[in-house]
Amino acid sequence: MEECVTITKIKVNEETYFLKVSWSDNVTLTLVNKDQYWIGILTRDKIKYFHTHLNISEEQYIKNAKKALSGDTLSSEFSINFSNNKFTWEKGIESTLKMKHGTVDMLEYSPHGGAELVVDELLKLQRNTEKKLRVKEDELHSVANQLDILLGKFKESADAKIKMEEDLYARFLELINAKKRKISEYEEFLNKLASAGKQISPNRTPESKKNEDTVLSDSES
């Protein structure tokens, strides 16, 4: 179970209390009014007993317990009772029928200082919350830096891709122009042959081409 602390204002038998719950392997309850406080523990054995008795998983049992004992507004599914130093919570299953979901024996402590205890716990909770926020801020800052690095690498990759495409296009254009020049030279060669009154044989040998070039050279002279 993830460790956390919740403090909730509750009303039992028309009396106002503050309920602090420390959620860990054992669930510790601290109940405080203006001048008294009680402490009790929901042990692992009790957790096992209740989730087995209710035929639900331990995870579901803890989830239900958090709904019953913490939050800005306690779940309307559950009712809380505190009598004779026993703290219990029940879940309504019908209009008049309730099933007990947990009970904790509470030990009463100093008859004075209850309000101070609540203030101390709230201050401690605030410090822990601020510490967690700073950790999260550092994590977000780290993630933002990593994102900037990734964006920089992506831009470099994109620029390299554009440059490569431009180079390939330039080479392709150069190749096309070279082909055009070759074709132009060949056409010029054909025109020279035609003006000299020669015909190109489809089965012309290198020797005959040499002779044709000689003829062309002589005619140009």
mmCIF file of C-alpha atoms in Angstrom:
data_model
loop_
_atom_site.group_PDB
_atom_site.id
_atom_site.type_symbol
_atom_site.label_atom_id
_atom_site.label_comp_id
_atom_site.label_asym_id
_atom_site.label_seq_id
_atom_site.Cartn_x
_atom_site.Cartn_y
_atom_site.Cartn_z
ATOM 1 C CA MET A 1 0.000 0.000 0.000
ATOM 2 C CA GLU A 2 1.317 3.453 -0.900
ATOM 3 C CA GLU A 3 2.078 5.403 2.262
ATOM 4 C CA CYS A 4 0.086 8.610 2.707
ATOM 5 C CA VAL A 5 -1.668 10.643 5.402
ATOM 6 C CA THR A 6 -5.190 12.077 5.288
ATOM 7 C CA ILE A 7 -6.898 14.444 7.727
ATOM 8 C CA THR A 8 -10.679 14.752 7.534
ATOM 9 C CA LYS A 9 -13.234 16.682 9.542
ATOM 10 C CA ILE A 10 -16.082 14.382 10.647
ATOM 11 C CA LYS A 11 -19.162 14.594 12.821
ATOM 12 C CA VAL A 12 -20.172 11.699 15.088
ATOM 13 C CA ASN A 13 -23.180 11.905 17.400
ATOM 14 C CA GLU A 14 -23.394 15.656 16.733
ATOM 15 C CA GLU A 15 -19.809 16.162 17.918
ATOM 16 C CA THR A 16 -17.058 17.374 15.621
ATOM 17 C CA TYR A 17 -13.759 15.495 15.346
ATOM 18 C CA PHE A 18 -10.689 15.535 13.155
ATOM 19 C CA LEU A 19 -9.724 12.099 11.869
ATOM 20 C CA LYS A 20 -6.124 11.559 10.848
ATOM 21 C CA VAL A 21 -5.380 8.294 9.018
ATOM 22 C CA SER A 22 -1.850 7.104 8.242
ATOM 23 C CA TRP A 23 -2.128 4.640 5.381
ATOM 24 C CA SER A 24 0.697 2.101 5.363
ATOM 25 C CA ASP A 25 0.987 -1.651 6.056
ATOM 26 C CA ASN A 26 -0.923 -0.986 9.267
ATOM 27 C CA VAL A 27 -3.580 1.733 9.138
ATOM 28 C CA THR A 28 -3.237 4.118 12.101
ATOM 29 C CA LEU A 29 -6.234 6.226 13.158
ATOM 30 C CA THR A 30 -5.947 9.342 15.303
ATOM 31 C CA LEU A 31 -9.239 10.879 16.410
ATOM 32 C CA VAL A 32 -9.125 14.400 17.862
ATOM 33 C CA ASN A 33 -11.637 16.835 19.289
ATOM 34 C CA LYS A 34 -11.004 20.200 20.913
ATOM 35 C CA ASP A 35 -9.404 18.803 24.077
ATOM 36 C CA GLN A 36 -8.943 15.005 23.689
ATOM 37 C CA TYR A 37 -7.501 12.510 21.262
ATOM 38 C CA TRP A 38 -7.524 8.749 20.707
ATOM 39 C CA ILE A 39 -5.224 6.491 18.716
ATOM 40 C CA GLY A 40 -5.924 3.040 17.308
ATOM 41 C CA ILE A 41 -4.465 0.679 14.695
ATOM 42 C CA LEU A 42 -6.192 -1.347 12.010
ATOM 43 C CA THR A 43 -3.661 -4.176 11.898
ATOM 44 C CA ARG A 44 -2.794 -6.476 9.005
ATOM 45 C CA ASP A 45 -4.687 -9.280 10.728
ATOM 46 C CA LYS A 46 -7.826 -7.149 10.992
ATOM 47 C CA ILE A 47 -7.516 -6.072 7.371
ATOM 48 C CA LYS A 48 -7.259 -9.718 6.327
ATOM 49 C CA TYR A 49 -10.209 -10.663 8.547
ATOM 50 C CA PHE A 50 -12.513 -7.982 7.137
ATOM 51 C CA HIS A 51 -11.695 -8.391 3.445
ATOM 52 C CA THR A 52 -12.066 -12.186 3.805
ATOM 53 C CA HIS A 53 -15.307 -11.825 5.766
ATOM 54 C CA LEU A 54 -16.679 -9.380 3.175
ATOM 55 C CA ASN A 55 -15.501 -11.630 0.330
ATOM 56 C CA ILE A 56 -13.551 -8.888 -1.448
ATOM 57 C CA SER A 57 -9.867 -8.428 -2.284
ATOM 58 C CA GLU A 58 -7.534 -6.575 0.057
ATOM 59 C CA GLU A 59 -7.070 -3.886 -2.589
ATOM 60 C CA GLN A 60 -10.821 -3.344 -2.819
ATOM 61 C CA TYR A 61 -11.138 -3.324 0.983
ATOM 62 C CA ILE A 62 -8.497 -0.572 1.321
ATOM 63 C CA LYS A 63 -10.181 1.383 -1.469
ATOM 64 C CA ASN A 64 -13.506 1.187 0.403
ATOM 65 C CA ALA A 65 -11.828 2.145 3.689
ATOM 66 C CA LYS A 66 -10.350 5.249 2.094
ATOM 67 C CA LYS A 67 -13.791 6.219 0.812
ATOM 68 C CA ALA A 68 -15.212 5.775 4.313
ATOM 69 C CA LEU A 69 -12.441 7.494 6.294
ATOM 70 C CA SER A 70 -10.893 10.194 4.112
ATOM 71 C CA GLY A 71 -11.635 12.835 1.557
ATOM 72 C CA ASP A 72 -13.155 16.283 1.524
ATOM 73 C CA THR A 73 -16.589 14.697 1.670
ATOM 74 C CA LEU A 74 -16.982 11.278 3.229
ATOM 75 C CA SER A 75 -18.796 8.751 1.078
ATOM 76 C CA SER A 76 -22.535 8.616 1.744
ATOM 77 C CA GLU A 77 -22.306 4.834 1.376
ATOM 78 C CA PHE A 78 -20.673 4.572 4.792
ATOM 79 C CA SER A 79 -21.593 5.676 8.314
ATOM 80 C CA ILE A 80 -19.129 6.217 11.193
ATOM 81 C CA ASN A 81 -19.671 5.460 14.877
ATOM 82 C CA PHE A 82 -17.488 6.133 17.899
ATOM 83 C CA SER A 83 -18.610 4.763 21.244
ATOM 84 C CA ASN A 84 -16.866 3.262 24.274
ATOM 85 C CA ASN A 85 -13.482 3.866 22.653
ATOM 86 C CA LYS A 86 -14.463 1.772 19.615
ATOM 87 C CA PHE A 87 -14.323 3.364 16.189
ATOM 88 C CA THR A 88 -16.389 1.554 13.524
ATOM 89 C CA TRP A 89 -17.572 2.189 9.990
ATOM 90 C CA GLU A 90 -20.445 0.428 8.247
ATOM 91 C CA LYS A 91 -21.788 0.283 4.733
ATOM 92 C CA GLY A 92 -25.480 0.422 4.007
ATOM 93 C CA ILE A 93 -26.647 -2.456 1.820
ATOM 94 C CA GLU A 94 -30.364 -1.781 2.152
ATOM 95 C CA SER A 95 -32.465 1.035 3.552
ATOM 96 C CA THR A 96 -32.297 -0.367 7.089
ATOM 97 C CA LEU A 97 -29.498 -2.927 6.868
ATOM 98 C CA LYS A 98 -25.803 -2.149 7.385
ATOM 99 C CA MET A 99 -22.691 -4.301 7.238
ATOM 100 C CA LYS A 100 -19.664 -3.571 9.403
ATOM 101 C CA HIS A 101 -16.562 -2.842 7.301
ATOM 102 C CA GLY A 102 -14.099 -2.105 10.083
ATOM 103 C CA THR A 103 -13.613 -1.593 13.788
ATOM 104 C CA VAL A 104 -10.626 -0.213 15.696
ATOM 105 C CA ASP A 105 -10.035 -0.136 19.448
ATOM 106 C CA MET A 106 -8.967 3.389 20.347
ATOM 107 C CA LEU A 107 -6.763 4.362 23.312
ATOM 108 C CA GLU A 108 -7.484 7.704 24.952
ATOM 109 C CA TYR A 109 -4.571 10.028 25.598
ATOM 110 C CA SER A 110 -4.013 13.383 27.311
ATOM 111 C CA PRO A 111 -7.255 15.223 28.030
ATOM 112 C CA HIS A 112 -5.603 18.408 26.785
ATOM 113 C CA GLY A 113 -3.781 19.403 23.643
ATOM 114 C CA GLY A 114 -6.081 17.873 21.058
ATOM 115 C CA ALA A 115 -6.277 21.079 19.010
ATOM 116 C CA GLU A 116 -2.496 21.487 19.134
ATOM 117 C CA LEU A 117 -2.088 17.940 17.865
ATOM 118 C CA VAL A 118 -4.299 18.684 14.855
ATOM 119 C CA VAL A 119 -2.319 21.837 14.082
ATOM 120 C CA ASP A 120 0.994 19.961 14.380
ATOM 121 C CA GLU A 121 -0.237 17.210 12.080
ATOM 122 C CA LEU A 122 -1.571 19.714 9.546
ATOM 123 C CA LEU A 123 1.762 21.533 9.532
ATOM 124 C CA LYS A 124 3.613 18.243 9.090
ATOM 125 C CA LEU A 125 1.249 17.276 6.275
ATOM 126 C CA GLN A 126 1.813 20.651 4.631
ATOM 127 C CA ARG A 127 5.597 20.244 4.805
ATOM 128 C CA ASN A 128 5.383 16.759 3.314
ATOM 129 C CA THR A 129 3.091 18.020 0.570
ATOM 130 C CA GLU A 130 5.455 20.896 -0.231
ATOM 131 C CA LYS A 131 8.369 18.466 -0.345
ATOM 132 C CA LYS A 132 6.489 16.197 -2.759
ATOM 133 C CA LEU A 133 5.584 19.215 -4.894
ATOM 134 C CA ARG A 134 9.236 20.251 -5.101
ATOM 135 C CA VAL A 135 10.179 16.729 -6.165
ATOM 136 C CA LYS A 136 7.462 16.786 -8.839
ATOM 137 C CA GLU A 137 8.620 20.214 -10.020
ATOM 138 C CA ASP A 138 12.184 18.907 -10.355
ATOM 139 C CA GLU A 139 10.886 15.901 -12.284
ATOM 140 C CA LEU A 140 8.862 18.164 -14.599
ATOM 141 C CA HIS A 141 11.899 20.386 -15.125
ATOM 142 C CA SER A 142 13.987 17.336 -16.005
ATOM 143 C CA VAL A 143 11.317 16.109 -18.429
ATOM 144 C CA ALA A 144 11.143 19.582 -20.030
ATOM 145 C CA ASN A 145 14.939 19.581 -20.513
ATOM 146 C CA GLN A 146 14.839 16.121 -22.061
ATOM 147 C CA LEU A 147 12.024 17.255 -24.353
ATOM 148 C CA ASP A 148 14.085 20.263 -25.471
ATOM 149 C CA ILE A 149 17.017 17.951 -26.225
ATOM 150 C CA LEU A 150 14.785 15.600 -28.220
ATOM 151 C CA LEU A 151 13.254 18.511 -30.144
ATOM 152 C CA GLY A 152 16.752 19.802 -30.922
ATOM 153 C CA LYS A 153 17.810 16.383 -32.225
ATOM 154 C CA PHE A 154 14.596 16.124 -34.254
ATOM 155 C CA LYS A 155 15.286 19.525 -35.839
ATOM 156 C CA GLU A 156 18.861 18.492 -36.653
ATOM 157 C CA SER A 157 17.569 15.275 -38.223
ATOM 158 C CA ALA A 158 14.933 17.174 -40.207
ATOM 159 C CA ASP A 159 17.530 19.718 -41.442
ATOM 160 C CA ALA A 160 19.889 16.886 -42.419
ATOM 161 C CA LYS A 161 17.062 15.165 -44.319
ATOM 162 C CA ILE A 162 16.201 18.371 -46.193
ATOM 163 C CA LYS A 163 19.876 18.924 -47.108
ATOM 164 C CA MET A 164 20.209 15.328 -48.295
ATOM 165 C CA GLU A 165 17.095 15.705 -50.471
ATOM 166 C CA GLU A 166 18.453 18.969 -51.910
ATOM 167 C CA ASP A 167 21.801 17.269 -52.689
ATOM 168 C CA LEU A 168 20.067 14.326 -54.334
ATOM 169 C CA TYR A 169 17.896 16.676 -56.379
ATOM 170 C CA ALA A 170 20.948 18.665 -57.487
ATOM 171 C CA ARG A 171 22.752 15.453 -58.525
ATOM 172 C CA PHE A 172 19.643 14.216 -60.341
ATOM 173 C CA LEU A 173 19.336 17.543 -62.153
ATOM 174 C CA GLU A 174 23.015 17.399 -63.083
ATOM 175 C CA LEU A 175 22.537 13.867 -64.448
ATOM 176 C CA ILE A 176 19.494 14.965 -66.485
ATOM 177 C CA ASN A 177 21.426 17.891 -67.931
ATOM 178 C CA ALA A 178 24.342 15.583 -68.789
ATOM 179 C CA LYS A 179 21.925 13.228 -70.562
ATOM 180 C CA LYS A 180 20.465 16.193 -72.460
ATOM 181 C CA ARG A 181 23.940 17.240 -73.560
ATOM 182 C CA LYS A 182 24.695 13.707 -74.768
ATOM 183 C CA ILE A 183 21.426 13.606 -76.685
ATOM 184 C CA SER A 184 22.170 17.040 -78.195
ATOM 185 C CA GLU A 185 25.657 15.892 -79.233
ATOM 186 C CA TYR A 186 24.205 12.729 -80.792
ATOM 187 C CA GLU A 187 21.601 14.724 -82.699
ATOM 188 C CA GLU A 188 24.328 17.058 -83.908
ATOM 189 C CA PHE A 189 26.313 14.014 -85.020
ATOM 190 C CA LEU A 190 23.319 12.690 -86.976
ATOM 191 C CA ASN A 191 22.781 16.063 -88.593
ATOM 192 C CA LYS A 192 26.407 16.188 -89.710
ATOM 193 C CA LEU A 193 26.066 12.710 -91.206
ATOM 194 C CA ALA A 194 22.904 13.716 -92.986
ATOM 195 C CA SER A 195 24.519 16.855 -94.389
ATOM 196 C CA ALA A 196 27.436 14.753 -95.683
ATOM 197 C CA GLY A 197 25.007 12.465 -97.516
ATOM 198 C CA LYS A 198 25.750 9.424 -95.395
ATOM 199 C CA GLN A 199 23.400 6.892 -93.829
ATOM 200 C CA ILE A 200 23.941 5.177 -90.548
ATOM 201 C CA SER A 201 24.010 1.386 -90.834
ATOM 202 C CA PRO A 202 22.145 -0.389 -87.963
ATOM 203 C CA ASN A 203 24.972 -2.963 -87.853
ATOM 204 C CA ARG A 204 27.793 -0.435 -88.089
ATOM 205 C CA THR A 205 31.164 -1.663 -86.767
ATOM 206 C CA PRO A 206 33.665 0.442 -84.838
ATOM 207 C CA GLU A 207 35.833 0.504 -87.981
ATOM 208 C CA SER A 208 33.025 1.902 -90.111
ATOM 209 C CA LYS A 209 32.300 4.561 -87.473
ATOM 210 C CA LYS A 210 35.996 5.514 -87.585
ATOM 211 C CA ASN A 211 35.795 5.875 -91.346
ATOM 212 C CA GLU A 212 32.656 7.985 -90.994
ATOM 213 C CA ASP A 213 34.414 10.246 -88.540
ATOM 214 C CA THR A 214 37.314 10.555 -91.022
ATOM 215 C CA VAL A 215 34.916 11.520 -93.783
ATOM 216 C CA LEU A 216 33.285 14.103 -91.606
ATOM 217 C CA SER A 217 36.684 15.474 -90.653
ATOM 218 C CA ASP A 218 37.746 15.731 -94.303
ATOM 219 C CA SER A 219 34.505 17.373 -95.325
ATOM 220 C CA GLU A 220 34.864 19.952 -92.608
ATOM 221 C CA SER A 221 38.374 20.720 -93.873
#
